[in-house]
Amino acid sequence: MSFIKESAAGTENTPRETEDTGYNYGYLDEQTKRMIRRAILKAVAIPGYQVPFAGREMPMPYGWGTGGIQLSASILGSDDVFKVIDQGADDTTNAVSIRKFFARVTGVETTEKTTEASVIQTRHRIPETPLTDGQIMVYQVPIPEPLRWIEARETETRKMHALEEYGVMHVQLYEDIARHGRIATNFMYPVKVDDRYIMSPSPIPKFDNPKLDMSPALHIFGAGREKRIYAVPPYTEVKSLDFEDHPFSVETWDDCCGLCGAKDSYLDEVILNDQGERMFVCSDTDYCTTRQQEGHRGPMAAREDISELKGTGPKAA
Amino acid sequence: MTAGNERYPAHDNQRIFRAILLTMSQPGSVTALGNWPNPPENLHPAAAAVCLTLVDMDTPLWIGKNTPNDIQTYLRFHCGCPVVRKQDRGAFGLILDGNDLPDLSEFNMGDIEYPDRSATLIIQVKDIQVGSGVLLTGPGINGQVQIGIEGLDTSFWQFLQHNNRQFPLGVDVILATQTEIVSLPRTVQVGI
């Protein structure tokens, strides 16, 4: 079982064992949380529009998820169950650190199971397991402005959003087709939300874009360095930009996951040794583990020298 | 800013915010806020809870001329907010009686480059029923939802249609009974 509970369940309004009561609840002061909460509500009311907010210094560098943790700090409460993923994995440094941070400053219960989480903070993936009503996804966003690659000036991109002047976005995709014969943008693939604002879905692979469309969950995006918050409410149309003769399509793989045999999940390629051996594994560790527990086996599952990938032991010599 | 609750006011703020977030992201869904806090007469506990959770020194609050003094004093003290008389100056507007609405289009609808700067209105009503009344569609609503509001002037729904046509400009509305809230962001489309 990879499912862990890092804090004991406590009754409401009593600090949990792990909670550090030397800080205000949720690390941020109440006035800051109110400011962020107001920005979140406006972001939800204007789907896809980037609301500026007075981002605070967090106890980690920009680029490590300062936008995401300010959102989580303003959202999380004692009833929540919190999951953090980094590139789909619950057990990477960034994910473990953020999970521990919130276990400490909010005493929140944590999980690795997508189905058990009420709030999921993520860097660059949407879980494979379908999200459900009431769940909140919190995204860490490096560059919130989809038009920034085309127009460097904030004053101009703001006008472009105001006037719905989005022609250049299609020009960028067209240049892809002219150069590569296909739309070569594979992550941070721009979307149009509720037929109005063009939005960057953060650097998720385009494989995950369709999961945003009419999703039952609420998706909130936070950019700490750029100080922007934006959102996609549940049951909202999210369309990936494309052309009639070059329709949007997602990545496919010839291989299946080496551990769980999944053919429908986003796969990472892993080089195994200097003999040129390689394998593909699910990027979503919870999805992969759950499938293996259900008895699914991939072609590489029996190999002894990949115990590190399987999470069952130290790296083999 | 505890306004009459016990040990961990931060938890109350968080709980109320999540209730507001839920209703704002799923327009037409009704959420009970419980009996926190204990405001003066004629200010609904649910409306007071929304004010305490969202309004502070950074957000001027508009309240009508006829608002009783004890309500003004309560909000000034507990929210620490400036109280304004000009409608377009309020980041929030509190309307005590849904049957006695000011001209809602006078509130700040935001700027086309900054539509988030528009006002959020808290309107007190008598009762909210789900399953009958006006038909709502839009982002956050799976298909459609029907809500009936008691104690709300019917001109409100014409305003809400007008409000939606201004998108991305427009105000966002939170309707509050004594204990429950329902939110109507500018994305809501109303079929009357």
PDB file of N, CA and C in Angstrom, chain A residues 52-89:
ATOM      1  N   PRO A  52      -5.187  39.599 -10.995  1.00  0.00           N
ATOM      2  CA  PRO A  52      -3.955  39.936 -10.278  1.00  0.00           C
ATOM      3  C   PRO A  52      -4.186  39.827  -8.771  1.00  0.00           C
ATOM      4  N   PHE A  53      -3.193  39.362  -8.034  1.00  0.00           N
ATOM      5  CA  PHE A  53      -3.326  39.353  -6.573  1.00  0.00           C
ATOM      6  C   PHE A  53      -1.980  39.714  -5.957  1.00  0.00           C
ATOM      7  N   ALA A  54      -2.029  40.147  -4.699  1.00  0.00           N
ATOM      8  CA  ALA A  54      -0.819  40.614  -4.025  1.00  0.00           C
ATOM      9  C   ALA A  54      -0.075  39.422  -3.440  1.00  0.00           C
ATOM     10  N   GLY A  55       0.600  38.677  -4.301  1.00  0.00           N
ATOM     11  CA  GLY A  55       1.305  37.462  -3.881  1.00  0.00           C
ATOM     12  C   GLY A  55       2.337  37.754  -2.806  1.00  0.00           C
ATOM     13  N   ARG A  56       2.436  36.828  -1.853  1.00  0.00           N
ATOM     14  CA  ARG A  56       3.359  36.994  -0.733  1.00  0.00           C
ATOM     15  C   ARG A  56       4.620  36.163  -0.953  1.00  0.00           C
ATOM     16  N   GLU A  57       5.667  36.538  -0.211  1.00  0.00           N
ATOM     17  CA  GLU A  57       6.856  35.692  -0.165  1.00  0.00           C
ATOM     18  C   GLU A  57       6.483  34.404   0.565  1.00  0.00           C
ATOM     19  N   MET A  58       6.857  33.290  -0.005  1.00  0.00           N
ATOM     20  CA  MET A  58       6.601  32.018   0.667  1.00  0.00           C
ATOM     21  C   MET A  58       7.946  31.401   1.050  1.00  0.00           C
ATOM     22  N   PRO A  59       7.919  30.427   1.963  1.00  0.00           N
ATOM     23  CA  PRO A  59       9.204  29.889   2.444  1.00  0.00           C
ATOM     24  C   PRO A  59       9.844  28.923   1.446  1.00  0.00           C
ATOM     25  N   MET A  60       9.856  29.274   0.192  1.00  0.00           N
ATOM     26  CA  MET A  60      10.496  28.498  -0.857  1.00  0.00           C
ATOM     27  C   MET A  60      10.661  29.386  -2.070  1.00  0.00           C
ATOM     28  N   PRO A  61      11.554  29.022  -2.992  1.00  0.00           N
ATOM     29  CA  PRO A  61      11.801  29.915  -4.125  1.00  0.00           C
ATOM     30  C   PRO A  61      10.668  29.888  -5.144  1.00  0.00           C
ATOM     31  N   TYR A  62      10.555  30.977  -5.908  1.00  0.00           N
ATOM     32  CA  TYR A  62       9.642  30.992  -7.043  1.00  0.00           C
ATOM     33  C   TYR A  62       9.976  29.832  -7.960  1.00  0.00           C
ATOM     34  N   GLY A  63       8.975  29.242  -8.554  1.00  0.00           N
ATOM     35  CA  GLY A  63       9.204  28.114  -9.438  1.00  0.00           C
ATOM     36  C   GLY A  63       8.988  26.776  -8.736  1.00  0.00           C
ATOM     37  N   TRP A  64       8.858  26.839  -7.404  1.00  0.00           N
ATOM     38  CA  TRP A  64       8.629  25.595  -6.665  1.00  0.00           C
ATOM     39  C   TRP A  64       7.167  25.434  -6.255  1.00  0.00           C
ATOM     40  N   GLY A  65       6.332  26.356  -6.712  1.00  0.00           N
ATOM     41  CA  GLY A  65       4.916  26.212  -6.399  1.00  0.00           C
ATOM     42  C   GLY A  65       4.386  27.235  -5.424  1.00  0.00           C
ATOM     43  N   THR A  66       4.981  28.438  -5.436  1.00  0.00           N
ATOM     44  CA  THR A  66       4.542  29.467  -4.488  1.00  0.00           C
ATOM     45  C   THR A  66       3.106  29.926  -4.763  1.00  0.00           C
ATOM     46  N   GLY A  67       2.704  29.910  -6.035  1.00  0.00           N
ATOM     47  CA  GLY A  67       1.322  30.270  -6.361  1.00  0.00           C
ATOM     48  C   GLY A  67       0.366  29.209  -5.842  1.00  0.00           C
ATOM     49  N   GLY A  68       0.720  27.971  -6.097  1.00  0.00           N
ATOM     50  CA  GLY A  68      -0.124  26.853  -5.650  1.00  0.00           C
ATOM     51  C   GLY A  68      -0.281  26.811  -4.144  1.00  0.00           C
ATOM     52  N   ILE A  69       0.821  27.013  -3.409  1.00  0.00           N
ATOM     53  CA  ILE A  69       0.670  26.881  -1.951  1.00  0.00           C
ATOM     54  C   ILE A  69      -0.072  28.070  -1.340  1.00  0.00           C
ATOM     55  N   GLN A  70      -0.008  29.234  -1.985  1.00  0.00           N
ATOM     56  CA  GLN A  70      -0.828  30.343  -1.459  1.00  0.00           C
ATOM     57  C   GLN A  70      -2.310  30.049  -1.652  1.00  0.00           C
ATOM     58  N   LEU A  71      -2.639  29.410  -2.792  1.00  0.00           N
ATOM     59  CA  LEU A  71      -4.028  29.000  -3.007  1.00  0.00           C
ATOM     60  C   LEU A  71      -4.440  27.940  -1.981  1.00  0.00           C
ATOM     61  N   SER A  72      -3.616  26.902  -1.865  1.00  0.00           N
ATOM     62  CA  SER A  72      -3.954  25.824  -0.926  1.00  0.00           C
ATOM     63  C   SER A  72      -4.090  26.352   0.496  1.00  0.00           C
ATOM     64  N   ALA A  73      -3.194  27.272   0.886  1.00  0.00           N
ATOM     65  CA  ALA A  73      -3.243  27.823   2.245  1.00  0.00           C
ATOM     66  C   ALA A  73      -4.552  28.571   2.491  1.00  0.00           C
ATOM     67  N   SER A  74      -5.092  29.179   1.427  1.00  0.00           N
ATOM     68  CA  SER A  74      -6.320  29.945   1.578  1.00  0.00           C
ATOM     69  C   SER A  74      -7.563  29.061   1.492  1.00  0.00           C
ATOM     70  N   ILE A  75      -7.390  27.863   0.953  1.00  0.00           N
ATOM     71  CA  ILE A  75      -8.529  26.978   0.709  1.00  0.00           C
ATOM     72  C   ILE A  75      -8.685  25.927   1.805  1.00  0.00           C
ATOM     73  N   LEU A  76      -7.557  25.353   2.229  1.00  0.00           N
ATOM     74  CA  LEU A  76      -7.600  24.160   3.086  1.00  0.00           C
ATOM     75  C   LEU A  76      -8.217  24.421   4.463  1.00  0.00           C
ATOM     76  N   GLY A  77      -8.970  23.423   4.919  1.00  0.00           N
ATOM     77  CA  GLY A  77      -9.540  23.471   6.260  1.00  0.00           C
ATOM     78  C   GLY A  77      -9.429  22.112   6.918  1.00  0.00           C
ATOM     79  N   SER A  78      -9.881  22.031   8.153  1.00  0.00           N
ATOM     80  CA  SER A  78      -9.642  20.808   8.923  1.00  0.00           C
ATOM     81  C   SER A  78     -10.426  19.606   8.400  1.00  0.00           C
ATOM     82  N   ASP A  79     -11.453  19.842   7.553  1.00  0.00           N
ATOM     83  CA  ASP A  79     -12.217  18.712   7.019  1.00  0.00           C
ATOM     84  C   ASP A  79     -11.586  18.139   5.755  1.00  0.00           C
ATOM     85  N   ASP A  80     -10.567  18.815   5.232  1.00  0.00           N
ATOM     86  CA  ASP A  80     -10.046  18.418   3.919  1.00  0.00           C
ATOM     87  C   ASP A  80      -9.098  17.233   3.993  1.00  0.00           C
ATOM     88  N   VAL A  81      -8.993  16.564   2.843  1.00  0.00           N
ATOM     89  CA  VAL A  81      -7.976  15.539   2.652  1.00  0.00           C
ATOM     90  C   VAL A  81      -7.146  16.008   1.457  1.00  0.00           C
ATOM     91  N   PHE A  82      -5.839  16.122   1.668  1.00  0.00           N
ATOM     92  CA  PHE A  82      -4.978  16.847   0.736  1.00  0.00           C
ATOM     93  C   PHE A  82      -4.035  15.899   0.018  1.00  0.00           C
ATOM     94  N   LYS A  83      -3.943  16.066  -1.287  1.00  0.00           N
ATOM     95  CA  LYS A  83      -3.013  15.270  -2.107  1.00  0.00           C
ATOM     96  C   LYS A  83      -2.146  16.234  -2.903  1.00  0.00           C
ATOM     97  N   VAL A  84      -0.872  15.909  -3.056  1.00  0.00           N
ATOM     98  CA  VAL A  84       0.027  16.738  -3.856  1.00  0.00           C
ATOM     99  C   VAL A  84       0.741  15.860  -4.869  1.00  0.00           C
ATOM    100  N   ILE A  85       0.727  16.273  -6.122  1.00  0.00           N
ATOM    101  CA  ILE A  85       1.473  15.533  -7.128  1.00  0.00           C
ATOM    102  C   ILE A  85       2.404  16.466  -7.899  1.00  0.00           C
ATOM    103  N   ASP A  86       3.511  15.903  -8.315  1.00  0.00           N
ATOM    104  CA  ASP A  86       4.484  16.621  -9.114  1.00  0.00           C
ATOM    105  C   ASP A  86       4.758  15.744 -10.326  1.00  0.00           C
ATOM    106  N   GLN A  87       4.395  16.197 -11.501  1.00  0.00           N
ATOM    107  CA  GLN A  87       4.492  15.375 -12.715  1.00  0.00           C
ATOM    108  C   GLN A  87       3.771  14.047 -12.527  1.00  0.00           C
ATOM    109  N   GLY A  88       2.678  14.054 -11.802  1.00  0.00           N
ATOM    110  CA  GLY A  88       1.898  12.835 -11.609  1.00  0.00           C
ATOM    111  C   GLY A  88       2.308  12.014 -10.404  1.00  0.00           C
ATOM    112  N   ALA A  89       3.503  12.295  -9.840  1.00  0.00           N
ATOM    113  CA  ALA A  89       4.011  11.451  -8.757  1.00  0.00           C
ATOM    114  C   ALA A  89       3.789  12.078  -7.390  1.00  0.00           C
TER     115      ALA A  89
END
